[in-house]
Coordinates of C-alpha atoms in Angstrom, one line a residue:
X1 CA 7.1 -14.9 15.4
X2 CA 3.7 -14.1 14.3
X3 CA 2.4 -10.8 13.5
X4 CA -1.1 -10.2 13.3
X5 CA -1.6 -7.3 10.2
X6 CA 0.7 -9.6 8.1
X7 CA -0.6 -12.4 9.2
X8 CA -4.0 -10.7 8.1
X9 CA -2.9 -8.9 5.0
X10 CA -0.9 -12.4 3.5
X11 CA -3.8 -14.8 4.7
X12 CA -2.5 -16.5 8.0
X13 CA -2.2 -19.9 7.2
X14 CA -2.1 -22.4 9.7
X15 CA 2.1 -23.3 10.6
X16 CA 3.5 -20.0 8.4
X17 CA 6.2 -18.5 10.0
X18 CA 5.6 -15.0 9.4
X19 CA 8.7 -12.6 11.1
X20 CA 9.8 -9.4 10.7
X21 CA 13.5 -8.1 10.3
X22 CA 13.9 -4.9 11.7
X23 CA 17.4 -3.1 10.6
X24 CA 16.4 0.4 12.4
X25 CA 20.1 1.7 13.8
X26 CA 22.0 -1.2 11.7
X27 CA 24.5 0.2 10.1
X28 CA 27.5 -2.7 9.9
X29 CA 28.0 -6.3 9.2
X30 CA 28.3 -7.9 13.0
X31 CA 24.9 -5.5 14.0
X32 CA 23.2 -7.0 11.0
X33 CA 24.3 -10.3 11.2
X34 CA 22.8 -10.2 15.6
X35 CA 19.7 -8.5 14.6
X36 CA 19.4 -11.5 11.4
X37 CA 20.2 -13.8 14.6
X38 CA 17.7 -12.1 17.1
X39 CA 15.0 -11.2 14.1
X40 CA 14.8 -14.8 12.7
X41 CA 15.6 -16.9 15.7
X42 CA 18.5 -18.6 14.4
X43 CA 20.1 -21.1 16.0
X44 CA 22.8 -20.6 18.9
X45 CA 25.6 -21.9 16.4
X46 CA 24.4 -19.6 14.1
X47 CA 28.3 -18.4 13.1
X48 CA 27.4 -14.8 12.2
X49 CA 28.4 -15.2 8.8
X50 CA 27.3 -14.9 5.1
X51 CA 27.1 -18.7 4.6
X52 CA 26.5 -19.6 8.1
X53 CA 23.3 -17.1 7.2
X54 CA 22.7 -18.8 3.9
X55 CA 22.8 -22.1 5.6
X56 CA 20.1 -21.2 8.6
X57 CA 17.5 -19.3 5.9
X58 CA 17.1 -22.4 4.2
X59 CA 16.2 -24.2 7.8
X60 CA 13.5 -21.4 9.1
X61 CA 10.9 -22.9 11.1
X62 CA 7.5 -23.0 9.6
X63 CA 5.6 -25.7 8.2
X64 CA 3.5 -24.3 5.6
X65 CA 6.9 -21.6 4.8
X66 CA 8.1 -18.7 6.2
X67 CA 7.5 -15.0 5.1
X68 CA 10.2 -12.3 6.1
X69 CA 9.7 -8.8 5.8
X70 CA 12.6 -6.6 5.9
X71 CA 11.7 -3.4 7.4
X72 CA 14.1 0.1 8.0
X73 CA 16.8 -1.2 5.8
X74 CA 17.8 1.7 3.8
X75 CA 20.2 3.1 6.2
X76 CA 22.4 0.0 6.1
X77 CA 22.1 -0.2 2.4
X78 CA 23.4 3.0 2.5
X79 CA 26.5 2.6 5.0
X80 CA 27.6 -0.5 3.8
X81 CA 26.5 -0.7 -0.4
X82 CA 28.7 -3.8 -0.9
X83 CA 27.6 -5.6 2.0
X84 CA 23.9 -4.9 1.3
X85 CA 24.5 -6.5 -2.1
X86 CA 25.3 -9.5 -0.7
X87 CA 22.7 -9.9 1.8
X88 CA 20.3 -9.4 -1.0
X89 CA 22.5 -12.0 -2.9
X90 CA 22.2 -14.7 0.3
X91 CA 18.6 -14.0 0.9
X92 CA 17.6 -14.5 -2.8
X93 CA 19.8 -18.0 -3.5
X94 CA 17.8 -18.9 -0.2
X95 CA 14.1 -17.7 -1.5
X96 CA 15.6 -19.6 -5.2
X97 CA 16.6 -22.8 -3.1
X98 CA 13.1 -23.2 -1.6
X99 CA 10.4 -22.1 -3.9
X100 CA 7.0 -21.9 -2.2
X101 CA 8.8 -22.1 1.4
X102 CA 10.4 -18.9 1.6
X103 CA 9.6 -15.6 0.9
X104 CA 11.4 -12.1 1.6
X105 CA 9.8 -9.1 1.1
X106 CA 11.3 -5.4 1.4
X107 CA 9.1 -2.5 3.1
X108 CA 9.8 0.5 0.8
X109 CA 8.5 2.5 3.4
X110 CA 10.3 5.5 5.5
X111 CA 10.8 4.4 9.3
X112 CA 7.8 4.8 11.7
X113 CA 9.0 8.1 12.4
X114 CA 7.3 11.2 11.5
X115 CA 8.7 14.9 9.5
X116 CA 7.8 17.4 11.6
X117 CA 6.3 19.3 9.8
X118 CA 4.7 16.7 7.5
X119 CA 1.4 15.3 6.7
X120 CA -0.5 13.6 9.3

């Protein structure tokens, strides 16, 4: 999936994969594991797993790489701590196993929602 501000604000580069992982609502391992599925476009055997999911991040389309940006992912960090470890833990043994290929980056950001009540 391509997405034109990232693709603008990481220099689009001709066959980058550039997608982003939305985990607004997630808040277990089988939700997380569908939205990696749906997010990322893994494959149909994709077995919804921690290693099946170490396994497909290493084979994300993209010639020139792929860039994933993990957006809304604090509520699932906070629901399931241990869990979140280890997807941090899968995601960056895949980002160490392919250096220059794949990159993962966390939006520190609230979600798209607005305080009422708040600035702007």
């Amino acid at each position: 999936m391509r997405n034109g501000p990232l693709a603008a604000l990481f220099g689009a580069t001709p066959g980058r994969n550039i997608t982003v992982l939305d985990l607004h609502g997630v808040t277990d391992k089988q939700t997380f594991m569908e939205r990696c599925a749906a997010g990322l476009g893994l494959p149909a055997w994709f077995g919804r797993n921690w290693d099946a999911l170490a396994d497909c991040l290493t084979d994300l389309p993209g010639e020139e790489g792929t860039l994933v940006l993990v957006r809304r992912w604090q509520e699932y960090a906070a629901a399931q701590p241990g869990e979140w470890r280890l997807a941090q833990e899968v995601f960056g043994h895949a980002v160490d196993t392919m250096p220059g290929q794949l990159a993962v980056l966390l939006d520190l950001g609230g979600s798209d929602e607005r305080v009422s009540g708040g600035p702007g």
